[in-house]
Tab-separated table of C-alpha atoms in Angstrom:
chain	number	residue	atom	x	y	z
T	9	MET	CA	3.818	19.573	-36.831
T	10	SER	CA	2.010	20.196	-40.110
T	11	VAL	CA	1.846	17.486	-42.748
T	12	HIS	CA	3.970	19.382	-45.261
T	13	ALA	CA	6.648	20.160	-42.661
T	14	ALA	CA	6.752	16.482	-41.676
T	15	LEU	CA	7.005	15.466	-45.329
T	16	PHE	CA	9.993	17.759	-45.856
T	17	ARG	CA	11.661	16.188	-42.824
T	18	VAL	CA	10.897	12.694	-44.099
T	19	TYR	CA	12.298	13.404	-47.578
T	20	ARG	CA	15.275	15.545	-46.543
T	21	PRO	CA	17.614	12.580	-45.983
T	22	ILE	CA	16.674	11.341	-49.477
T	23	ILE	CA	16.893	14.660	-51.338
T	24	ILE	CA	20.364	15.701	-50.177
T	25	PRO	CA	22.248	12.523	-51.244
T	26	PHE	CA	20.165	12.412	-54.425
T	27	ALA	CA	21.237	15.969	-55.335
T	28	ALA	CA	24.856	15.165	-54.497
T	29	ILE	CA	24.807	12.089	-56.754
T	30	LEU	CA	23.150	14.080	-59.544
T	31	ILE	CA	25.738	16.863	-59.458
T	32	THR	CA	28.649	14.404	-59.241
T	33	VAL	CA	27.432	12.317	-62.177
T	34	ASP	CA	26.774	15.451	-64.256
T	35	LEU	CA	30.228	16.874	-63.588
T	36	LEU	CA	31.890	13.541	-64.306
T	37	ILE	CA	30.132	12.844	-67.606
T	38	THR	CA	30.357	16.432	-68.837
T	39	THR	CA	34.082	16.527	-68.047
T	40	LEU	CA	34.648	13.228	-69.850
T	41	VAL	CA	32.758	14.428	-72.933
T	42	VAL	CA	34.573	17.779	-73.024
T	43	VAL	CA	37.977	16.179	-72.445
T	44	GLY	CA	37.340	13.561	-75.118
T	45	ASN	CA	35.572	15.764	-77.668
T	46	GLY	CA	36.811	19.215	-76.924
T	47	GLU	CA	33.223	20.439	-76.717
T	48	ILE	CA	29.715	19.319	-75.822
T	49	GLY	CA	26.774	19.922	-78.146
T	50	PHE	CA	23.989	19.443	-75.641
T	51	SER	CA	23.223	20.147	-72.007
T	52	MET	CA	24.097	17.180	-69.824
T	53	TRP	CA	22.404	18.996	-66.921
T	54	LEU	CA	19.117	19.101	-68.815
T	55	VAL	CA	19.469	15.379	-69.505
T	56	LEU	CA	20.152	14.406	-65.896
T	57	ALA	CA	18.457	17.045	-63.772
T	58	GLY	CA	15.658	17.467	-66.308
T	59	SER	CA	14.916	13.735	-66.099
T	60	ALA	CA	15.194	13.786	-62.304
T	61	ALA	CA	12.672	16.616	-62.107
T	62	LYS	CA	10.228	14.383	-63.938
T	63	TYR	CA	10.847	10.780	-62.981
T	64	TRP	CA	11.918	11.328	-59.404
T	65	LEU	CA	8.811	13.403	-58.771
T	66	LEU	CA	6.715	10.677	-60.412
T	67	VAL	CA	8.173	8.243	-57.879
T	68	VAL	CA	7.540	10.706	-55.044
T	69	GLY	CA	3.902	10.896	-56.155
T	70	VAL	CA	3.660	7.104	-55.940
T	71	MET	CA	5.419	6.986	-52.555
T	72	LEU	CA	3.139	9.642	-51.080
T	73	VAL	CA	0.193	7.308	-51.555
T	74	VAL	CA	1.783	3.926	-50.991
T	75	MET	CA	3.964	4.799	-48.007
T	76	GLN	CA	3.034	8.141	-46.485
T	77	LEU	CA	-0.782	8.210	-46.588
T	78	ARG	CA	-1.113	5.288	-44.172
T	79	GLN	CA	1.717	6.617	-42.009
T	80	PHE	CA	0.090	10.031	-41.570
T	81	VAL	CA	-3.453	8.775	-41.004
T	82	ALA	CA	-2.096	6.294	-38.442
T	83	ASN	CA	-0.579	9.265	-36.640
T	84	GLY	CA	-3.763	11.295	-36.465
T	85	ALA	CA	-3.944	13.254	-39.733
T	86	THR	CA	-7.118	13.206	-41.801
T	87	ARG	CA	-6.940	12.233	-45.453
T	88	HIS	CA	-7.853	15.815	-46.345
T	89	GLU	CA	-5.058	17.231	-44.192
T	90	PHE	CA	-2.661	14.780	-45.801
T	91	MET	CA	-3.685	15.789	-49.304
T	92	VAL	CA	-3.365	19.505	-48.555
T	93	GLY	CA	0.066	18.940	-46.985
T	94	ALA	CA	1.151	16.684	-49.834
T	95	GLY	CA	-0.032	19.358	-52.266
T	96	VAL	CA	2.066	22.060	-50.592
T	97	PHE	CA	5.032	19.681	-50.430
T	98	GLY	CA	4.586	18.541	-54.029
T	99	LEU	CA	4.223	22.030	-55.476
T	100	THR	CA	7.243	23.243	-53.510
T	101	MET	CA	9.271	20.249	-54.648
T	102	SER	CA	8.192	20.761	-58.262
T	103	ALA	CA	9.082	24.449	-58.136
T	104	GLY	CA	12.357	23.684	-56.363
T	105	PHE	CA	13.380	21.032	-58.866
T	106	ALA	CA	12.388	23.300	-61.768
T	107	ALA	CA	14.469	26.128	-60.300
T	108	VAL	CA	17.448	23.802	-59.820
T	109	VAL	CA	17.151	22.565	-63.424
T	110	VAL	CA	17.031	26.096	-64.842
T	111	LEU	CA	19.736	27.600	-62.611
T	112	GLY	CA	21.951	24.546	-63.134
T	113	HIS	CA	21.498	24.890	-66.882
T	114	ALA	CA	22.524	28.553	-66.758
T	115	LEU	CA	25.513	27.746	-64.557
T	116	GLU	CA	26.566	24.869	-66.800
T	117	GLY	CA	26.539	27.209	-69.826
T	118	LEU	CA	28.726	29.702	-68.006
T	119	VAL	CA	31.195	27.072	-66.781
T	120	LEU	CA	31.474	25.416	-70.198
T	121	GLY	CA	32.177	28.749	-71.912
T	122	GLY	CA	34.144	27.981	-75.074
T	123	SER	CA	33.552	24.261	-74.720
T	124	ARG	CA	29.917	24.678	-75.796
T	125	GLY	CA	29.294	22.972	-79.116
T	126	ASP	CA	26.935	24.102	-81.879
T	127	GLY	CA	23.826	22.376	-80.558
T	128	TYR	CA	24.272	23.495	-76.954
T	129	PRO	CA	21.159	25.369	-75.744
T	130	VAL	CA	22.623	28.591	-74.377
T	131	LEU	CA	20.327	30.071	-71.750
T	132	SER	CA	20.222	33.827	-71.528
T	133	ALA	CA	19.212	35.693	-68.376
T	134	ALA	CA	15.945	36.566	-70.075
T	135	GLY	CA	15.362	32.882	-70.816
T	136	LEU	CA	15.562	31.782	-67.211
T	137	LEU	CA	11.923	32.502	-66.416
T	138	GLY	CA	10.744	31.029	-69.700
T	139	GLU	CA	12.519	27.730	-69.094
T	140	PHE	CA	11.237	27.647	-65.497
T	141	GLY	CA	7.745	28.211	-66.894
T	142	GLN	CA	8.184	25.038	-68.929
T	143	VAL	CA	9.941	22.757	-66.452
T	144	PHE	CA	7.693	23.577	-63.469
T	145	PRO	CA	4.332	22.518	-64.974
T	146	VAL	CA	5.951	19.392	-66.381
T	147	ALA	CA	7.359	18.480	-62.954
T	148	ALA	CA	3.975	19.103	-61.321
T	149	GLY	CA	2.291	16.966	-63.988
T	150	TYR	CA	4.604	14.032	-63.313
T	151	LEU	CA	4.044	14.293	-59.565
T	152	ILE	CA	0.254	14.277	-59.781
T	153	SER	CA	0.308	11.481	-62.367
T	154	GLY	CA	2.360	9.311	-60.020
T	155	ALA	CA	0.029	10.073	-57.120
T	156	LEU	CA	-3.159	9.387	-59.096
T	157	ILE	CA	-1.873	6.147	-60.630
T	158	ALA	CA	-0.796	4.891	-57.196
T	159	ALA	CA	-4.143	5.945	-55.676
T	160	GLY	CA	-6.014	3.914	-58.296
T	161	PHE	CA	-4.087	0.753	-57.448
T	162	TYR	CA	-4.274	1.492	-53.710
T	163	ARG	CA	-8.042	1.896	-53.737
T	164	TRP	CA	-9.220	-0.587	-56.314
T	165	GLY	CA	-6.396	-3.057	-56.887
T	166	ALA	CA	-4.925	-4.223	-60.181
T	167	TRP	CA	-7.678	-4.161	-62.801
T	168	ILE	CA	-9.389	-0.852	-62.078
T	169	GLY	CA	-5.947	0.478	-61.142
T	170	LEU	CA	-4.800	-0.216	-64.700
T	171	ALA	CA	-7.757	1.763	-66.046
T	172	VAL	CA	-6.986	4.648	-63.684
T	173	MET	CA	-3.369	4.482	-64.849
T	174	VAL	CA	-4.461	5.376	-68.373
T	175	GLY	CA	-6.263	8.489	-67.139
T	176	GLY	CA	-3.540	9.208	-64.619
T	177	SER	CA	-0.908	9.433	-67.330
T	178	ILE	CA	-2.729	12.278	-69.124
T	179	PRO	CA	-1.028	15.113	-67.153
T	180	VAL	CA	2.365	13.616	-68.041
T	181	GLY	CA	1.485	13.262	-71.708
T	182	VAL	CA	0.014	16.755	-72.031
T	183	ALA	CA	2.687	18.564	-70.007
T	184	ASP	CA	5.639	16.752	-71.522
T	185	GLY	CA	4.222	16.888	-75.039
T	186	LEU	CA	3.466	20.608	-74.936
T	187	LEU	CA	6.075	22.029	-72.569
T	188	GLY	CA	8.829	19.419	-72.429
T	189	VAL	CA	12.503	20.339	-72.371
T	190	ASP	CA	15.156	17.977	-73.715
T	191	GLN	CA	18.949	18.130	-73.938
T	192	PHE	CA	18.696	20.805	-76.643
T	193	GLY	CA	16.329	23.033	-74.688
T	194	ALA	CA	12.620	23.585	-75.245
T	195	LYS	CA	10.883	21.193	-77.642
T	196	ALA	CA	8.609	22.654	-80.302
T	197	ALA	CA	5.044	22.500	-78.945
T	198	GLY	CA	3.232	23.557	-82.098
T	199	MET	CA	1.111	26.022	-80.180
T	200	PRO	CA	1.609	29.300	-78.288
T	201	TYR	CA	3.097	28.992	-74.796
T	202	ALA	CA	-0.002	30.408	-73.089
T	203	ALA	CA	-2.248	27.801	-74.703
T	204	ALA	CA	0.204	24.988	-73.942
T	205	LEU	CA	0.490	26.105	-70.319
T	206	THR	CA	-3.277	26.380	-69.936
T	207	LEU	CA	-3.840	22.883	-71.316
T	208	SER	CA	-1.089	21.430	-69.164
T	209	LEU	CA	-2.310	23.086	-65.966
T	210	ALA	CA	-5.896	22.089	-66.757
T	211	ALA	CA	-4.890	18.417	-67.180
T	212	THR	CA	-2.923	18.550	-63.914
T	213	ALA	CA	-5.764	20.285	-62.070
T	214	VAL	CA	-8.323	17.729	-63.248
T	215	ALA	CA	-6.010	14.890	-62.179
T	216	ALA	CA	-5.571	16.571	-58.774
T	217	TRP	CA	-9.354	16.811	-58.397
T	218	VAL	CA	-9.790	13.145	-59.315
T	219	PHE	CA	-6.983	12.247	-56.882
T	220	HIS	CA	-8.826	14.089	-54.133
T	221	ARG	CA	-12.026	12.201	-54.910
T	222	VAL	CA	-10.217	8.857	-54.934
T	223	VAL	CA	-8.379	9.409	-51.656
T	224	SER	CA	-10.926	11.445	-49.665
T	225	ASP	CA	-12.610	8.347	-48.214
T	226	VAL	CA	-10.229	5.553	-49.178
T	227	ALA	CA	-9.811	2.721	-46.667
T	228	ILE	CA	-6.389	2.744	-45.035
T	229	ARG	CA	-4.894	-0.511	-46.194
T	230	ARG	CA	-1.971	-2.552	-45.077
T	231	THR	CA	0.552	-2.037	-47.848
T	232	ALA	CA	4.051	-3.374	-48.205
T	233	GLY	CA	6.543	-0.916	-46.821
B	7	MET	CA	-19.418	9.524	-25.189
B	8	ILE	CA	-18.663	7.478	-28.285
B	9	GLU	CA	-21.813	6.558	-30.168
B	10	LEU	CA	-22.073	3.991	-32.906
B	11	ARG	CA	-25.374	4.036	-34.725
B	12	ASP	CA	-26.543	1.415	-37.204
B	13	LEU	CA	-22.931	0.824	-38.183
B	14	THR	CA	-22.462	-1.486	-41.147
B	15	VAL	CA	-19.135	-2.339	-42.763
B	16	ARG	CA	-19.076	-4.327	-45.996
B	17	TYR	CA	-16.381	-5.800	-48.188
B	18	GLY	CA	-18.165	-6.176	-51.476
B	19	SER	CA	-21.129	-8.425	-50.742
B	20	ALA	CA	-19.665	-9.688	-47.433
B	21	VAL	CA	-21.005	-7.957	-44.326
B	22	ALA	CA	-18.295	-7.672	-41.656
B	23	VAL	CA	-20.173	-5.433	-39.216
B	24	ASP	CA	-23.941	-5.656	-39.304
B	25	ASP	CA	-26.053	-2.785	-38.040
B	26	VAL	CA	-24.173	-2.287	-34.778
B	27	SER	CA	-25.308	0.361	-32.312
B	28	LEU	CA	-23.291	0.993	-29.165
B	29	ASP	CA	-22.884	3.728	-26.577
B	30	LEU	CA	-19.379	3.748	-25.118
B	31	PRO	CA	-18.839	6.086	-22.170
B	32	THR	CA	-15.302	7.480	-22.279
B	33	GLY	CA	-12.580	6.947	-19.680
B	34	LYS	CA	-12.836	3.178	-19.451
B	35	ILE	CA	-10.916	0.127	-20.606
B	36	TYR	CA	-13.004	-1.924	-22.998
B	37	GLY	CA	-12.381	-5.500	-23.974
B	38	LEU	CA	-13.546	-6.263	-27.487
B	39	LEU	CA	-13.896	-10.007	-27.850
B	40	GLY	CA	-14.980	-12.175	-30.708
B	41	ARG	CA	-14.018	-15.221	-32.684
B	42	ASN	CA	-11.942	-14.954	-35.852
B	43	GLY	CA	-13.917	-13.165	-38.545
B	44	SER	CA	-16.441	-11.769	-36.074
B	45	GLY	CA	-15.841	-8.215	-37.316
B	46	LYS	CA	-13.636	-6.839	-34.518
B	47	THR	CA	-11.001	-5.238	-36.734
B	48	SER	CA	-13.635	-3.908	-39.144
B	49	LEU	CA	-15.521	-2.319	-36.258
B	50	LEU	CA	-12.328	-0.780	-34.902
B	51	SER	CA	-11.343	0.437	-38.381
B	52	ALA	CA	-14.646	2.268	-38.665
B	53	LEU	CA	-14.259	3.620	-35.135
B	54	ALA	CA	-10.783	4.989	-35.994
B	55	SER	CA	-11.902	6.382	-39.398
B	56	TYR	CA	-9.602	3.968	-41.221
B	57	ARG	CA	-12.628	2.835	-43.158
B	58	ARG	CA	-15.820	4.686	-44.008
B	59	PRO	CA	-18.797	2.571	-42.962
B	60	ALA	CA	-21.194	1.464	-45.685
B	61	ARG	CA	-23.990	2.696	-43.441
B	62	GLY	CA	-24.362	4.317	-40.042
B	63	THR	CA	-22.289	6.773	-38.059
B	64	VAL	CA	-19.591	7.039	-35.433
B	65	ARG	CA	-19.876	10.103	-33.202
B	66	PHE	CA	-17.569	11.451	-30.518
B	67	ASP	CA	-19.285	13.805	-28.107
B	68	GLY	CA	-21.902	14.419	-30.773
B	69	ALA	CA	-19.472	15.172	-33.616
B	70	ASP	CA	-19.228	12.926	-36.661
B	71	ALA	CA	-15.865	11.158	-36.439
B	72	PHE	CA	-15.014	10.390	-40.061
B	73	GLU	CA	-12.350	12.791	-41.366
B	74	ASN	CA	-12.891	15.012	-38.346
B	75	PRO	CA	-9.432	16.497	-37.553
B	76	ALA	CA	-10.151	16.986	-33.836
B	77	VAL	CA	-11.329	13.399	-33.460
B	78	MET	CA	-8.624	11.755	-35.562
B	79	ARG	CA	-5.851	13.669	-33.793
B	80	ASN	CA	-7.157	12.236	-30.527
B	81	THR	CA	-7.437	8.676	-31.798
B	82	CYS	CA	-4.600	6.178	-31.913
B	83	PHE	CA	-5.350	2.864	-33.613
B	84	ILE	CA	-2.601	0.256	-33.439
B	85	ARG	CA	-3.293	-2.634	-35.779
B	86	ASP	CA	-1.663	-6.026	-35.411
B	87	SER	CA	0.144	-5.434	-38.713
B	88	LEU	CA	1.521	-2.062	-37.508
B	89	ASP	CA	1.156	0.903	-39.878
B	90	VAL	CA	4.806	1.727	-40.343
B	91	ASN	CA	7.155	1.334	-43.290
B	92	ASP	CA	9.432	-1.679	-43.112
B	93	SER	CA	12.439	0.278	-44.347
B	94	GLU	CA	12.336	2.657	-41.377
B	95	ARG	CA	14.207	2.293	-38.131
B	96	VAL	CA	12.527	2.081	-34.722
B	97	ARG	CA	13.826	5.519	-33.722
B	98	GLY	CA	12.499	6.971	-36.997
B	99	VAL	CA	9.031	5.591	-36.331
B	100	LEU	CA	9.042	7.016	-32.809
B	101	GLY	CA	10.415	10.326	-34.085
B	102	PHE	CA	7.626	10.581	-36.627
B	103	ALA	CA	5.001	9.912	-33.955
B	104	SER	CA	6.570	12.662	-31.828
B	105	TRP	CA	6.150	15.159	-34.688
B	106	MET	CA	2.521	14.283	-35.293
B	107	ARG	CA	1.067	13.304	-31.925
B	108	PRO	CA	0.163	16.291	-29.722
B	109	GLY	CA	0.234	14.213	-26.537
B	110	TRP	CA	3.419	12.267	-27.320
B	111	ASP	CA	5.574	11.594	-24.264
B	112	ALA	CA	9.114	11.064	-25.560
B	113	GLY	CA	10.513	10.198	-22.123
B	114	TYR	CA	7.871	7.543	-21.562
B	115	ALA	CA	8.443	6.173	-25.074
B	116	ALA	CA	12.168	5.873	-24.351
B	117	ARG	CA	11.418	4.026	-21.113
B	118	LEU	CA	9.055	1.626	-22.866
B	119	VAL	CA	11.693	0.976	-25.532
B	120	GLU	CA	13.971	-0.152	-22.706
B	121	VAL	CA	11.253	-2.185	-20.990
B	122	PHE	CA	10.553	-4.087	-24.215
B	123	GLU	CA	14.267	-4.275	-25.083
B	124	LEU	CA	13.821	-2.719	-28.501
B	125	GLU	CA	16.913	-1.603	-30.402
B	126	PRO	CA	16.223	1.961	-31.662
B	127	ARG	CA	18.598	1.608	-34.615
B	128	ARG	CA	17.062	-1.610	-35.877
B	129	ARG	CA	14.967	-1.514	-39.045
B	130	ILE	CA	11.323	-2.557	-38.806
B	131	SER	CA	11.939	-5.308	-41.354
B	132	ALA	CA	14.484	-6.841	-38.952
B	133	LEU	CA	12.102	-6.957	-35.976
B	134	SER	CA	10.544	-10.213	-34.852
B	135	ARG	CA	6.751	-10.523	-34.672
B	136	GLY	CA	6.855	-9.919	-30.926
B	137	GLN	CA	9.155	-6.901	-31.269
B	138	ARG	CA	6.808	-5.375	-33.844
B	139	SER	CA	3.966	-5.841	-31.374
B	140	ALA	CA	6.064	-4.247	-28.636
B	141	LEU	CA	6.704	-1.266	-30.905
B	142	GLY	CA	2.950	-1.039	-31.398
B	143	VAL	CA	2.505	-0.933	-27.625
B	144	VAL	CA	5.101	1.863	-27.362
B	145	LEU	CA	3.320	3.861	-30.076
B	146	GLY	CA	-0.091	3.246	-28.554
B	147	LEU	CA	0.785	4.109	-24.966
B	148	ALA	CA	3.247	6.983	-25.520
B	149	SER	CA	0.780	8.730	-27.852
B	150	ARG	CA	-1.499	9.271	-24.832
B	151	ALA	CA	-4.385	9.634	-27.259
B	152	PRO	CA	-7.754	10.101	-25.543
B	153	LEU	CA	-9.005	7.126	-27.565
B	154	THR	CA	-6.402	4.386	-27.812
B	155	ILE	CA	-7.304	1.245	-29.727
B	156	LEU	CA	-5.025	-1.773	-29.546
B	157	ASP	CA	-6.023	-4.521	-31.949
B	158	GLU	CA	-4.416	-7.840	-31.002
B	159	THR	CA	-1.262	-5.983	-30.073
B	160	TYR	CA	0.090	-8.936	-28.101
B	161	LEU	CA	0.727	-11.119	-31.186
B	162	GLY	CA	4.088	-12.850	-31.028
B	163	MET	CA	4.958	-11.405	-27.615
B	164	ASP	CA	6.416	-13.824	-25.101
B	165	ALA	CA	4.923	-14.160	-21.604
B	166	VAL	CA	7.351	-11.637	-20.085
B	167	ALA	CA	6.642	-9.019	-22.736
B	168	ARG	CA	2.891	-9.541	-22.393
B	169	SER	CA	3.149	-9.181	-18.627
B	170	ASN	CA	5.114	-5.944	-19.099
B	171	PHE	CA	2.482	-4.746	-21.557
B	172	TYR	CA	-0.425	-5.334	-19.165
B	173	ARG	CA	1.464	-3.737	-16.274
B	174	GLU	CA	2.441	-0.655	-18.281
B	175	LEU	CA	-1.033	-0.320	-19.754
B	176	LEU	CA	-2.698	-0.333	-16.354
B	177	ALA	CA	-0.136	1.982	-14.752
B	178	ASP	CA	-0.339	4.508	-17.589
B	179	TYR	CA	-4.125	4.314	-17.672
B	180	LEU	CA	-4.281	5.091	-13.965
B	181	ALA	CA	-1.837	7.982	-14.366
B	182	HIS	CA	-3.471	9.287	-17.553
B	183	PRO	CA	-7.076	8.075	-17.692
B	184	ARG	CA	-8.425	7.726	-21.200
B	185	THR	CA	-10.559	5.393	-23.286
B	186	ILE	CA	-8.716	2.229	-24.236
B	187	ILE	CA	-10.173	-0.512	-26.396
B	188	LEU	CA	-8.342	-3.815	-26.377
B	189	SER	CA	-9.151	-6.469	-28.904
B	190	THR	CA	-7.767	-9.813	-27.861
B	191	HIS	CA	-8.089	-13.568	-27.989
B	192	LEU	CA	-6.075	-14.030	-24.786
B	193	ILE	CA	-9.125	-13.354	-22.678
B	194	GLU	CA	-8.072	-14.781	-19.324
B	195	GLU	CA	-4.748	-12.918	-19.398
B	196	VAL	CA	-6.320	-9.515	-19.879
B	197	ALA	CA	-9.698	-10.036	-18.282
B	198	ASP	CA	-8.783	-8.266	-15.049
B	199	LEU	CA	-8.018	-5.067	-16.958
B	200	PHE	CA	-11.429	-4.786	-18.580
B	201	GLU	CA	-14.031	-2.458	-17.158
B	202	ARG	CA	-16.542	-3.217	-19.880
B	203	VAL	CA	-16.731	-6.100	-22.281
B	204	ILE	CA	-18.159	-6.164	-25.795
B	205	ILE	CA	-18.571	-9.504	-27.530
B	206	LEU	CA	-19.049	-9.504	-31.274
B	207	ASP	CA	-20.327	-12.489	-33.164
B	208	ARG	CA	-20.668	-12.574	-36.945
B	209	GLY	CA	-20.733	-8.793	-37.140
B	210	ARG	CA	-23.334	-8.249	-34.440
B	211	VAL	CA	-23.061	-7.287	-30.784
B	212	LEU	CA	-23.724	-10.376	-28.730
B	213	LEU	CA	-23.122	-8.702	-25.394
B	214	HIS	CA	-22.065	-5.338	-23.974
B	215	GLU	CA	-21.816	-5.335	-20.196
B	216	GLU	CA	-19.803	-4.088	-17.274
B	217	ALA	CA	-17.018	-6.613	-16.686
B	218	ASP	CA	-17.933	-7.008	-13.012
B	219	GLU	CA	-21.524	-7.816	-13.879
B	220	LEU	CA	-20.309	-10.311	-16.397
B	221	ARG	CA	-18.004	-11.955	-13.898
B	222	GLY	CA	-20.902	-12.229	-11.443
B	223	ARG	CA	-23.179	-13.612	-14.094
B	224	GLY	CA	-22.059	-17.187	-13.576
B	225	VAL	CA	-20.580	-19.341	-10.864
B	226	THR	CA	-18.205	-22.279	-10.579
B	227	VAL	CA	-19.461	-24.987	-8.215
B	228	THR	CA	-16.944	-27.518	-6.929
B	229	GLY	CA	-17.479	-30.502	-4.668
B	230	PRO	CA	-18.481	-34.167	-4.519
B	231	ALA	CA	-19.736	-35.234	-7.929
B	232	ALA	CA	-23.181	-36.258	-6.741
B	233	ALA	CA	-23.767	-33.062	-4.739
B	234	VAL	CA	-22.617	-30.910	-7.664
B	235	GLY	CA	-24.915	-32.863	-9.980
B	236	ASP	CA	-27.874	-32.286	-7.682
B	237	PHE	CA	-27.119	-28.587	-7.339
B	238	ALA	CA	-26.520	-27.975	-11.033
B	239	GLY	CA	-29.494	-29.973	-12.201
B	240	GLY	CA	-31.413	-28.057	-14.855
B	241	ARG	CA	-29.084	-25.060	-14.836
B	242	PRO	CA	-27.279	-23.902	-18.003
B	243	VAL	CA	-23.803	-25.474	-17.856
B	244	LEU	CA	-20.880	-23.569	-19.411
B	245	GLY	CA	-18.287	-26.233	-18.756
B	246	GLU	CA	-17.303	-28.977	-16.378
B	247	GLN	CA	-14.296	-30.917	-15.145
B	248	SER	CA	-13.976	-34.037	-13.013
B	249	LEU	CA	-11.081	-35.465	-11.053
B	250	GLY	CA	-11.712	-38.632	-9.065
B	251	GLY	CA	-14.886	-38.021	-7.110
B	252	VAL	CA	-14.604	-34.233	-7.343
B	253	ARG	CA	-16.513	-32.364	-10.001
B	254	ALA	CA	-16.380	-28.675	-10.961
B	255	VAL	CA	-19.211	-27.219	-12.993
B	256	THR	CA	-19.410	-23.698	-14.385
B	257	LEU	CA	-22.963	-22.426	-14.549
B	258	ASP	CA	-24.430	-19.470	-16.444
B	259	TRP	CA	-26.608	-18.679	-13.501
B	260	ARG	CA	-26.247	-16.568	-10.387
B	261	PRO	CA	-27.413	-18.369	-7.197
B	262	ASP	CA	-28.957	-16.296	-4.438
B	263	ALA	CA	-27.641	-16.339	-0.852
B	264	ALA	CA	-30.014	-19.083	0.282
B	265	GLU	CA	-28.969	-21.338	-2.568
B	266	VAL	CA	-25.297	-20.731	-1.824
B	267	ALA	CA	-25.909	-21.601	1.840
B	268	ARG	CA	-27.730	-24.787	0.812
B	269	GLY	CA	-24.844	-25.726	-1.465
B	270	GLU	CA	-22.205	-25.019	1.158
B	271	ALA	CA	-24.111	-27.176	3.611
B	272	ALA	CA	-23.845	-29.984	1.056
B	273	GLY	CA	-20.052	-29.555	0.920
B	274	LEU	CA	-19.905	-27.403	-2.188
B	275	THR	CA	-17.644	-24.401	-2.744
B	276	PHE	CA	-18.460	-21.464	-5.031
B	277	GLY	CA	-16.105	-19.440	-7.169
B	278	PRO	CA	-16.332	-16.801	-9.854
B	279	VAL	CA	-16.641	-17.750	-13.478
B	280	GLY	CA	-13.938	-16.881	-15.986
B	281	LEU	CA	-14.669	-14.469	-18.828
B	282	GLN	CA	-13.205	-16.933	-21.286
B	283	GLU	CA	-15.631	-19.662	-20.264
B	284	LEU	CA	-18.524	-17.249	-20.600
B	285	PHE	CA	-17.223	-16.103	-23.965
B	286	ILE	CA	-16.930	-19.653	-25.288
B	287	HIS	CA	-20.379	-20.552	-24.025
B	288	LEU	CA	-22.049	-17.438	-25.414
B	289	THR	CA	-20.455	-17.616	-28.845
B	290	LEU	CA	-21.143	-21.351	-29.175
B	291	GLU	CA	-24.721	-20.817	-28.065
B	292	ALA	CA	-25.126	-18.052	-30.631
B	293	ALA	CA	-23.708	-20.329	-33.329
B	294	ARG	CA	-26.329	-22.954	-32.453
């Protein structure tokens, strides 16, 4: 079985309950706000699912290094094979989460209908791709940041790991700062989308290259499971 | 053939494996022996590509081993600490190995789980030290990897489990010949399994010999104390025991037929020497 296929099987039992909890919490809170207020002036889905697309993927990036790298190498995969598989898995997860955020946002707008308050970020059909184009690079940035930060600690321990953490957080800072989406929709980036996307992807690509260099010959350590 | 050339493994300024060169013909059971800190695990880590050597190479049939997919897929390295996540269950660990290991034998794994009385639903964190070792044995044997490395896999196992381990190892090796490297401190228990023995001492190879040659290298002479003393005079003594007027001396020396006949005429009996005694003698001698 390929590394990415195995990773999907490993994470499947985590993703499904996580999605169920996310949807339940969103429905519950949104219903409470609408019942209490009569309307909702922001997108609860963007708050919850938008945060999940970032922070959960950050955690997945960390777990890939701390838990899965050793597991795969111990079962006959090379570090390079693991990184390629983790890359396919990570990009698919990032795209999947971004798609869920955007489609959920559109669905939420439709379901709320007249309960949408003034500040609610209504998403048109034409806006679907645009919002995906913002959420996806941010999600990918968080994932690679988590992986690089974890790789720094895994390879060099605490002190150099802290230094790597500073560099490792650059994709998050650039992507979130330039392309971030909050509860009111897209944040103002202060620069054209194409430039913001280019900078974000460049920061993520550089971090991915550094990650590859850090992990390509790292010693397989005994880590806490 | 597995070739190690000028292999050096360092941890900062500490040298764990020092310029080791070895040729290991495949299809044999190797015993890797050494005192604590002699570099056994570091050598095995380099052999299994868990660690890139500071210097030197590991080659399998002429191909560089490090990050070589064909080589790594055919290598199974079971460390004493077991490379699994504590939050997983036994069946999850075995399931994962079945996805990744091309030679995985699920039926054999299930049988070994029964032999070692492992509970498939139990989490790794809930396993005792011996049960973790038994899981390592299941992973190592059921993988049927052409190079299987078991690093102190017996830790925490009781006598029954260890006996099951040795029996299963030998039976599976005979049914599916492959290269197996066993690192152990329980030398006498496993000695009969070894076909070749490698002794490491402070990062260097002290000895690499066929096990049979090693066993024939010394002799245990037992008999009346005076006769044993006369016979052993001037020979290198590995160890000795006395009980009443009977003395047994282990010598690092192989007597020829005439000398054996002379000894037997003096009431002496001759027996083989244990690997453990040889190991102790050789490593102590090296330390001196």
